[in-house]
């Protein structure tokens, strides 16, 4: 398997952390693309992923899987232990519900804030600074929401580490690019974050 990757981008990191939690990071050949230089926009890479985004997982039989959440769900079936996406229909639904909530609210807010304030991808998309600023506010609200959530929950989904924790920690770390960090009064969020940082997969 080949993973088309970019070291500092948050979506590919979700896959690397997932593989590390499974203990199979070394089973995947990493192909690193420089997004700033547009290496994901070439005809060669578009033949791998017509959406021109990383991550993309190319299987040995020629099939390619893209979309981070989908890649991780596929890997959870191929490498079932430990399960990170749930073992029963209810568990799978709850974990997927939270993974989507995290992605569609916090993760997107941080990504839009970065893209529309920094203009990093101005060569390929319309940059609207006001939309970036709206998303900084949304990301701040999301941090506050998480702090309340972790006052009552050990992990994103109850008392079990799952893919939703990976999505969350990758978003929180990426928020550095908009200078958003956990504030000193967000002690519940900080407690959970310290636990994430202590996991070996955090370095992936
Ligand atoms: N919906 C895709 C989004 C992937 C995505 O936005 N990847 C970013 C890196 S984190 C990317 O490739 N950006 C390059 C670009 O927009 O040109 C997924 O979930 O995998």
Coordinates of C-alpha atoms and ligand atoms in Angstrom, one line a residue:
X1 CA 0.0 0.0 0.0
X2 CA 1.1 3.6 -0.7
X3 CA -0.1 6.6 1.3
X4 CA 0.1 9.9 -0.5
X5 CA 0.9 12.2 2.3
X6 CA 2.1 15.7 3.4
X7 CA 3.8 15.8 6.7
X8 CA 2.4 19.0 8.2
X9 CA -1.2 18.7 6.8
X10 CA -3.8 17.6 9.2
X11 CA -5.8 15.1 7.1
X12 CA -2.9 12.8 6.2
X13 CA -1.9 12.9 9.8
X14 CA -5.3 11.4 10.8
X15 CA -4.3 8.4 8.7
X16 CA -0.8 8.1 10.0
X17 CA -2.0 8.2 13.6
X18 CA -4.6 5.7 12.8
X19 CA -2.0 3.3 11.3
X20 CA 0.3 3.9 14.3
X21 CA -2.5 3.0 16.7
X22 CA -2.9 -0.3 14.8
X23 CA 0.9 -0.8 14.9
X24 CA 1.1 -1.0 11.1
X25 CA 2.5 2.3 10.0
X26 CA 5.6 0.4 8.6
X27 CA 3.3 -1.6 6.2
X28 CA 2.6 1.5 4.2
X29 CA 5.0 3.2 1.7
X30 CA 4.8 7.0 2.3
X31 CA 4.8 9.2 -0.8
X32 CA 5.3 12.8 0.3
X33 CA 3.8 15.6 -1.8
X34 CA 4.7 19.3 -1.4
X35 CA 1.2 21.0 -1.5
X36 CA 2.8 24.5 -1.5
X37 CA 4.6 23.7 -4.7
X38 CA 1.3 22.2 -6.2
X39 CA 2.7 18.7 -6.4
X40 CA -0.9 17.5 -5.8
X41 CA -2.2 19.4 -8.8
X42 CA -0.2 17.5 -11.5
X43 CA -1.8 15.3 -14.1
X44 CA 0.1 12.3 -12.5
X45 CA -1.4 12.9 -9.1
X46 CA -4.9 13.7 -10.5
X47 CA -4.8 10.2 -12.1
X48 CA -4.4 8.9 -8.5
X49 CA -7.0 11.2 -6.9
X50 CA -9.1 13.4 -9.3
X51 CA -9.9 15.6 -6.3
X52 CA -6.2 16.5 -6.1
X53 CA -6.1 16.2 -2.3
X54 CA -4.1 14.2 0.2
X55 CA -4.4 11.7 1.8
X56 CA -4.9 9.0 -0.9
X57 CA -4.3 5.3 -0.2
X58 CA -3.3 3.3 -3.2
X59 CA -3.7 -0.4 -2.7
X60 CA -1.4 -3.0 -4.3
X61 CA -4.2 -4.2 -6.7
X62 CA -4.5 -0.7 -8.2
X63 CA -7.6 0.5 -6.3
X64 CA -7.3 3.9 -4.7
X65 CA -9.3 5.1 -1.6
X66 CA -9.5 8.8 -0.7
X67 CA -11.4 10.8 1.9
X68 CA -9.7 10.6 5.2
X69 CA -12.7 9.2 7.2
X70 CA -13.3 6.5 4.5
X71 CA -9.6 5.5 4.4
X72 CA -9.7 5.1 8.2
X73 CA -12.9 3.0 8.1
X74 CA -11.3 0.8 5.4
X75 CA -8.2 0.4 7.5
X76 CA -10.2 -0.5 10.6
X77 CA -11.7 -3.5 8.6
X78 CA -8.3 -4.6 7.1
X79 CA -6.5 -4.3 10.5
X80 CA -9.4 -5.0 13.0
X81 CA -7.4 -4.9 16.2
X82 CA -7.7 -2.7 18.1
X83 CA -11.0 -1.5 16.8
X84 CA -11.1 2.3 16.4
X85 CA -14.4 2.6 14.5
X86 CA -16.7 0.5 16.7
X87 CA -17.6 -3.2 17.0
X88 CA -21.4 -3.1 17.2
X89 CA -23.9 -1.3 15.0
X90 CA -24.6 1.2 17.8
X91 CA -20.9 1.7 18.6
X92 CA -20.1 2.3 14.9
X93 CA -23.0 4.8 14.6
X94 CA -22.0 6.7 17.7
X95 CA -18.3 6.9 16.7
X96 CA -19.2 7.9 13.1
X97 CA -21.7 10.5 14.4
X98 CA -18.9 12.1 16.6
X99 CA -16.3 11.8 13.9
X100 CA -18.6 13.7 11.5
X101 CA -19.5 16.3 14.1
X102 CA -15.8 17.0 14.8
X103 CA -14.9 17.1 11.1
X104 CA -17.9 19.2 10.0
X105 CA -17.6 21.7 12.8
X106 CA -14.2 22.2 14.4
X107 CA -11.9 20.6 11.8
X108 CA -13.6 22.6 8.9
X109 CA -13.6 25.8 10.9
X110 CA -9.9 25.6 11.5
X111 CA -9.2 24.6 7.9
X112 CA -11.3 27.4 6.4
X113 CA -9.8 30.0 8.9
X114 CA -6.3 28.9 7.8
X115 CA -7.1 28.9 4.1
X116 CA -8.9 32.2 4.0
X117 CA -6.7 34.2 6.3
X118 CA -3.2 32.9 5.2
X119 CA -4.1 32.7 1.5
X120 CA -1.8 29.7 1.4
X121 CA -3.8 28.2 -1.5
X122 CA -4.6 31.6 -3.2
X123 CA -3.1 30.2 -6.4
X124 CA -6.0 27.7 -6.6
X125 CA -9.0 29.1 -4.7
X126 CA -10.8 32.4 -4.0
X127 CA -9.7 33.8 -0.7
X128 CA -12.4 35.6 1.4
X129 CA -10.7 37.1 4.5
X130 CA -14.1 37.8 6.3
X131 CA -15.0 34.1 5.9
X132 CA -11.7 33.2 7.5
X133 CA -12.4 35.5 10.4
X134 CA -15.9 34.0 10.9
X135 CA -14.2 30.6 11.1
X136 CA -11.7 31.8 13.7
X137 CA -14.7 32.6 15.9
X138 CA -16.3 29.2 15.1
X139 CA -13.1 27.4 16.0
X140 CA -12.9 29.3 19.3
X141 CA -16.5 28.3 20.1
X142 CA -15.6 24.7 19.2
X143 CA -12.7 24.7 21.7
X144 CA -15.2 25.9 24.4
X145 CA -17.7 23.2 23.4
X146 CA -15.0 20.5 23.7
X147 CA -13.9 21.7 27.2
X148 CA -17.5 21.2 28.4
X149 CA -17.7 17.8 26.6
X150 CA -14.5 16.6 28.3
X151 CA -15.8 17.6 31.7
X152 CA -18.2 14.7 31.4
X153 CA -16.4 12.3 29.0
X154 CA -13.0 10.7 29.2
X155 CA -12.7 10.5 25.4
X156 CA -14.7 12.0 22.5
X157 CA -17.0 9.0 22.6
X158 CA -17.5 8.0 26.2
X159 CA -14.8 5.9 27.8
X160 CA -13.0 4.5 24.8
X161 CA -10.2 5.9 22.6
X162 CA -11.5 6.0 18.9
X163 CA -10.9 7.5 15.5
X164 CA -12.9 10.5 16.7
X165 CA -10.1 11.3 19.2
X166 CA -7.6 11.2 16.3
X167 CA -9.7 13.6 14.2
X168 CA -10.0 15.9 17.2
X169 CA -6.4 16.0 18.2
X170 CA -5.3 16.6 14.6
X171 CA -7.7 19.6 14.4
X172 CA -6.5 21.0 17.7
X173 CA -2.9 20.8 16.7
X174 CA -3.6 22.3 13.3
X175 CA -5.2 25.3 15.0
X176 CA -1.6 26.5 15.8
X177 CA -1.7 27.9 12.2
X178 CA -4.4 30.3 13.3
X179 CA -2.7 30.9 16.7
X180 CA -5.6 29.2 18.5
X181 CA -4.5 27.2 21.6
X182 CA -6.2 25.7 24.6
X183 CA -6.6 28.5 27.1
X184 CA -5.6 28.1 30.8
X185 CA -9.2 27.9 32.0
X186 CA -10.0 25.0 29.6
X187 CA -8.8 22.4 32.0
X188 CA -11.0 19.6 30.8
X189 CA -9.8 20.0 27.2
X190 CA -6.2 20.2 28.5
X191 CA -6.6 17.0 30.5
X192 CA -7.8 15.1 27.4
X193 CA -5.1 16.7 25.2
X194 CA -2.3 15.7 27.6
X195 CA -3.6 12.1 27.4
X196 CA -3.5 12.3 23.6
X197 CA 0.0 13.7 23.6
X198 CA 1.2 10.8 25.8
X199 CA 0.1 8.2 23.2
X200 CA 2.9 6.9 21.0
X201 CA 0.8 7.5 17.9
X202 CA 0.8 11.2 18.6
X203 CA 4.3 11.5 17.0
X204 CA 3.1 9.9 13.7
Ligands
LIG1 N1 -12.3 15.7 2.0 C1 -10.9 15.4 1.9 C2 -10.1 16.7 2.2 C3 -8.6 16.5 2.1 C4 -7.8 17.8 2.1 O1 -8.4 18.9 2.1 N2 -6.5 17.7 2.1 C5 -5.7 18.9 2.1 C6 -4.5 18.6 3.1 S1 -5.0 18.5 4.8 C7 -5.1 19.1 0.7 O2 -4.7 18.1 0.0 N3 -4.9 20.3 0.3 C8 -4.3 20.6 -1.0 C9 -5.1 21.6 -1.8 O3 -6.2 22.0 -1.4 O4 -4.7 21.9 -2.9 C10 -10.5 14.4 3.0 O5 -11.3 14.2 4.0 O6 -9.5 13.6 2.9

